[in-house]
Short mmCIF file of C-alpha atoms in Angstrom, two decimals:
data_model
loop_
_atom_site.label_atom_id
_atom_site.label_comp_id
_atom_site.label_asym_id
_atom_site.label_seq_id
_atom_site.Cartn_x
_atom_site.Cartn_y
_atom_site.Cartn_z
CA UNK S 1 0.16 0.19 0.08
CA UNK S 2 1.83 3.04 -1.06
CA UNK S 3 -1.26 4.13 0.23
CA UNK S 4 0.58 3.82 3.74
CA UNK S 5 2.69 6.99 1.84
CA UNK S 6 -1.03 8.23 1.63
CA UNK S 7 -1.63 8.64 5.08
CA UNK S 8 -2.13 11.74 6.41
CA UNK S 9 -0.64 13.18 9.48
CA UNK S 10 -4.05 14.41 11.07
CA UNK S 11 -3.63 16.74 14.18
CA UNK S 12 -3.08 15.35 17.56
CA UNK S 13 -6.01 17.14 18.97
CA UNK S 14 -8.61 16.14 16.26
CA UNK S 15 -11.33 14.79 18.59
CA UNK S 16 -12.66 11.32 18.61
CA UNK S 17 -15.16 9.88 16.25
CA UNK S 18 -17.46 9.46 18.61
CA UNK S 19 -17.89 13.36 18.84
CA UNK S 20 -18.34 13.63 15.02
CA UNK S 21 -20.39 10.26 14.31
CA UNK S 22 -23.06 12.64 13.31
CA UNK S 23 -21.19 13.97 10.91
CA UNK S 24 -21.50 10.89 8.21
CA UNK S 25 -24.46 13.23 7.33
CA UNK S 26 -24.16 16.77 8.42
CA UNK S 27 -22.42 18.39 11.31
CA UNK S 28 -22.92 22.30 12.50
CA UNK S 29 -20.04 22.53 10.56
CA UNK S 30 -21.45 21.16 7.47
CA UNK S 31 -19.38 18.17 6.78
CA UNK S 32 -21.26 15.72 4.68
CA UNK S 33 -19.50 12.23 3.57
CA UNK S 34 -20.59 10.94 0.19
CA UNK S 35 -19.47 8.00 -2.15
CA UNK S 36 -16.45 9.10 -4.28
CA UNK S 37 -15.78 8.74 -7.97
CA UNK S 38 -13.28 8.91 -10.48
CA UNK S 39 -14.20 12.59 -11.05
CA UNK S 40 -12.77 13.37 -7.50
CA UNK S 41 -9.02 12.19 -8.34
CA UNK S 42 -8.05 15.65 -9.11
CA UNK S 43 -9.15 16.90 -5.65
CA UNK S 44 -7.71 14.12 -3.90
CA UNK S 45 -4.39 14.55 -5.70
CA UNK S 46 -4.64 18.41 -4.62
CA UNK S 47 -5.20 17.18 -0.87
CA UNK S 48 -1.92 14.80 -1.04
CA UNK S 49 0.09 17.69 -2.46
CA UNK S 50 -1.27 19.95 -0.15
CA UNK S 51 -0.23 17.70 2.79
CA UNK S 52 3.36 16.84 1.54
CA UNK S 53 3.71 20.70 1.21
CA UNK S 54 2.24 21.31 4.86
CA UNK S 55 4.09 18.29 6.50
CA UNK S 56 7.71 19.83 4.78
CA UNK S 57 6.77 23.50 5.97
CA UNK S 58 6.87 21.79 9.61
CA UNK S 59 10.21 20.05 9.02
CA UNK S 60 8.73 16.50 8.29
CA UNK S 61 10.22 15.08 5.25
CA UNK S 62 10.60 11.37 6.36
CA UNK S 63 6.89 10.71 5.96
CA UNK S 64 6.15 11.39 2.59
CA UNK S 65 9.14 12.98 1.21
CA UNK S 66 9.44 16.23 -0.71
CA UNK S 67 8.10 15.39 -4.08
CA UNK S 68 4.22 16.33 -4.53
CA UNK S 69 2.09 13.31 -4.79
CA UNK S 70 0.90 14.17 -8.16
CA UNK S 71 4.74 14.29 -9.41
CA UNK S 72 5.82 11.10 -7.90
CA UNK S 73 6.02 7.98 -10.23
CA UNK S 74 2.62 6.18 -10.47
CA UNK S 75 0.97 8.68 -8.06
CA UNK S 76 -1.69 10.05 -10.44
CA UNK S 77 -2.59 6.27 -11.55
CA UNK S 78 -2.65 5.24 -8.01
CA UNK S 79 -5.15 7.65 -7.08
CA UNK S 80 -7.06 7.07 -10.27
CA UNK S 81 -7.36 3.17 -8.98
CA UNK S 82 -8.41 4.09 -5.64
CA UNK S 83 -11.54 5.92 -7.18
CA UNK S 84 -12.19 2.91 -9.56
CA UNK S 85 -10.94 -0.47 -7.90
CA UNK S 86 -11.98 0.52 -4.44
CA UNK S 87 -14.52 1.97 -2.36
CA UNK S 88 -13.70 5.74 -2.02
CA UNK S 89 -15.63 8.26 0.03
CA UNK S 90 -15.28 12.10 0.20
CA UNK S 91 -15.92 14.46 3.09
CA UNK S 92 -17.32 17.80 1.96
CA UNK S 93 -17.67 21.02 3.42
CA UNK S 94 -20.36 23.40 2.13
CA UNK S 95 -20.02 21.13 -1.08
CA UNK S 96 -16.09 21.60 -1.30
CA UNK S 97 -13.89 18.09 -0.98
CA UNK S 98 -12.21 18.53 2.41
CA UNK S 99 -10.92 14.86 2.87
CA UNK S 100 -11.01 11.57 1.43
CA UNK S 101 -11.28 7.93 2.79
CA UNK S 102 -10.66 5.02 0.50
CA UNK S 103 -11.49 1.12 2.00
CA UNK S 104 -10.37 -1.99 0.56
CA UNK S 105 -10.55 -5.66 1.77
CA UNK S 106 -6.96 -6.06 2.84
CA UNK S 107 -3.54 -4.27 2.86
CA UNK S 108 -1.47 -3.60 -0.16
CA UNK S 109 0.33 -6.34 -1.25
CA UNK S 110 3.19 -4.25 -1.79
CA UNK S 111 3.47 -3.75 1.79
CA UNK S 112 4.90 -6.30 4.29
CA UNK S 113 1.86 -6.61 6.28
CA UNK S 114 0.56 -9.95 7.26
CA UNK S 115 -3.09 -11.11 6.52
CA UNK S 116 -5.61 -10.64 9.28
CA UNK S 117 -6.77 -14.39 8.69
CA UNK S 118 -10.49 -13.22 8.59
CA UNK S 119 -12.63 -11.01 6.52
CA UNK S 120 -11.77 -7.44 6.92
CA UNK S 121 -11.87 -3.55 5.82
CA UNK S 122 -8.55 -1.77 5.34
CA UNK S 123 -8.37 1.96 5.26
CA UNK S 124 -6.03 2.16 2.28
CA UNK S 125 -6.01 6.30 2.43
CA UNK S 126 -7.21 8.79 4.71
CA UNK S 127 -6.36 12.36 4.12
CA UNK S 128 -7.93 15.65 4.85
CA UNK S 129 -7.40 19.55 3.97
CA UNK S 130 -5.15 21.23 6.51
CA UNK S 131 -6.87 24.64 5.59
CA UNK S 132 -10.12 23.25 7.37
CA UNK S 133 -8.10 21.42 10.38
CA UNK S 134 -9.80 21.23 13.71
CA UNK S 135 -13.16 20.38 12.29
CA UNK S 136 -13.12 16.65 13.03
CA UNK S 137 -12.65 15.71 9.27
CA UNK S 138 -10.34 12.85 9.79
CA UNK S 139 -12.25 11.44 12.61
CA UNK S 140 -15.66 11.83 10.57
CA UNK S 141 -14.06 9.64 7.63
CA UNK S 142 -13.06 6.92 10.41
CA UNK S 143 -16.48 6.92 11.91
CA UNK S 144 -17.78 6.34 8.49
CA UNK S 145 -15.52 3.62 7.79
CA UNK S 146 -16.68 1.93 11.19
CA UNK S 147 -20.16 1.91 9.72
CA UNK S 148 -19.36 0.99 6.01
CA UNK S 149 -17.66 -1.95 7.72
CA UNK S 150 -20.49 -2.99 10.04
CA UNK S 151 -22.85 -2.39 7.00
CA UNK S 152 -20.77 -4.92 5.15
CA UNK S 153 -21.17 -7.61 8.10
CA UNK S 154 -17.54 -7.49 8.52
CA UNK S 155 -16.03 -7.39 12.19
CA UNK S 156 -12.61 -6.10 11.78
CA UNK S 157 -11.43 -2.81 10.26
CA UNK S 158 -7.44 -2.34 10.01
CA UNK S 159 -5.32 0.60 9.09
CA UNK S 160 -1.41 1.34 8.83
CA UNK S 161 0.25 4.54 9.21
CA UNK S 162 3.46 6.28 9.59
CA UNK S 163 5.03 5.29 13.02
CA UNK S 164 8.10 7.62 13.18
CA UNK S 165 8.17 11.44 14.41
CA UNK S 166 6.86 11.79 18.17
CA UNK S 167 4.21 8.97 17.30
CA UNK S 168 1.38 11.38 16.69
CA UNK S 169 -0.20 9.43 13.94
CA UNK S 170 -0.27 6.41 15.99
CA UNK S 171 -1.85 8.47 18.80
CA UNK S 172 -4.43 9.87 16.24
CA UNK S 173 -5.74 6.24 15.41
CA UNK S 174 -5.58 5.28 18.91
CA UNK S 175 -8.06 7.94 19.94
CA UNK S 176 -10.30 6.64 17.17
CA UNK S 177 -10.53 3.34 18.70
CA UNK S 178 -7.90 1.54 17.14
CA UNK S 179 -5.35 -0.51 19.09
CA UNK S 180 -1.65 -0.84 17.61
CA UNK S 181 -0.74 -4.28 16.37
CA UNK S 182 2.31 -5.36 14.57
CA UNK S 183 5.21 -3.02 13.62
CA UNK S 184 6.83 -3.06 10.23
CA UNK S 185 9.55 -1.64 7.94
CA UNK S 186 8.98 -0.59 4.19
CA UNK S 187 12.49 -0.12 3.40
CA UNK S 188 13.70 2.29 6.14
CA UNK S 189 10.04 3.65 6.36
CA UNK S 190 8.56 2.71 9.97
CA UNK S 191 4.95 1.75 10.05
CA UNK S 192 2.43 0.58 12.36
CA UNK S 193 -0.65 -1.55 11.84
CA UNK S 194 -3.67 -0.87 13.99
CA UNK S 195 -7.11 -2.75 14.33
CA UNK S 196 -10.43 -1.89 15.57
CA UNK S 197 -13.30 -4.42 16.22
CA UNK S 198 -16.65 -2.86 14.88
CA UNK S 199 -19.00 -5.65 15.80
#
């Protein structure tokens, strides 16, 4: 899952998904989550490019590097596949895309992550627009992932993320009900798999 490389560093102070469970439809912030489509690929790429710039401005060049995602080899094609071969969801604020979630039936075969040994849903991409930080967009999308997993009759939701820095991204997922399971290395890139039982 080069999508590991797609994982967005969401702020440590984003509230837990229980606070934003209602955001699956509408909240006081006007966040709405809808199914995605190939037409959303440019907006997702823009969010990813902005995320790289935001992290680099803060001195984080290890998580996603310094090249805009849209300029990485295979980056555009990967996002297009997310919107055609997986289950994409878009968070909107007043009709504008501000976050994206992609669910799959397991981790990327390109990543050194063991099979769960049971049916699962896997977060292959979670990104939010940092211009709208603090509204619980990431937490809202994870709450939606939980509901989609339950709706599919599946009991396990997993995700992997960058485990470097101060561990802020791992802590974000923990606050949203996930438990760390396996650590892994993709080259020199440290990753953490987390799991959440949803039923």
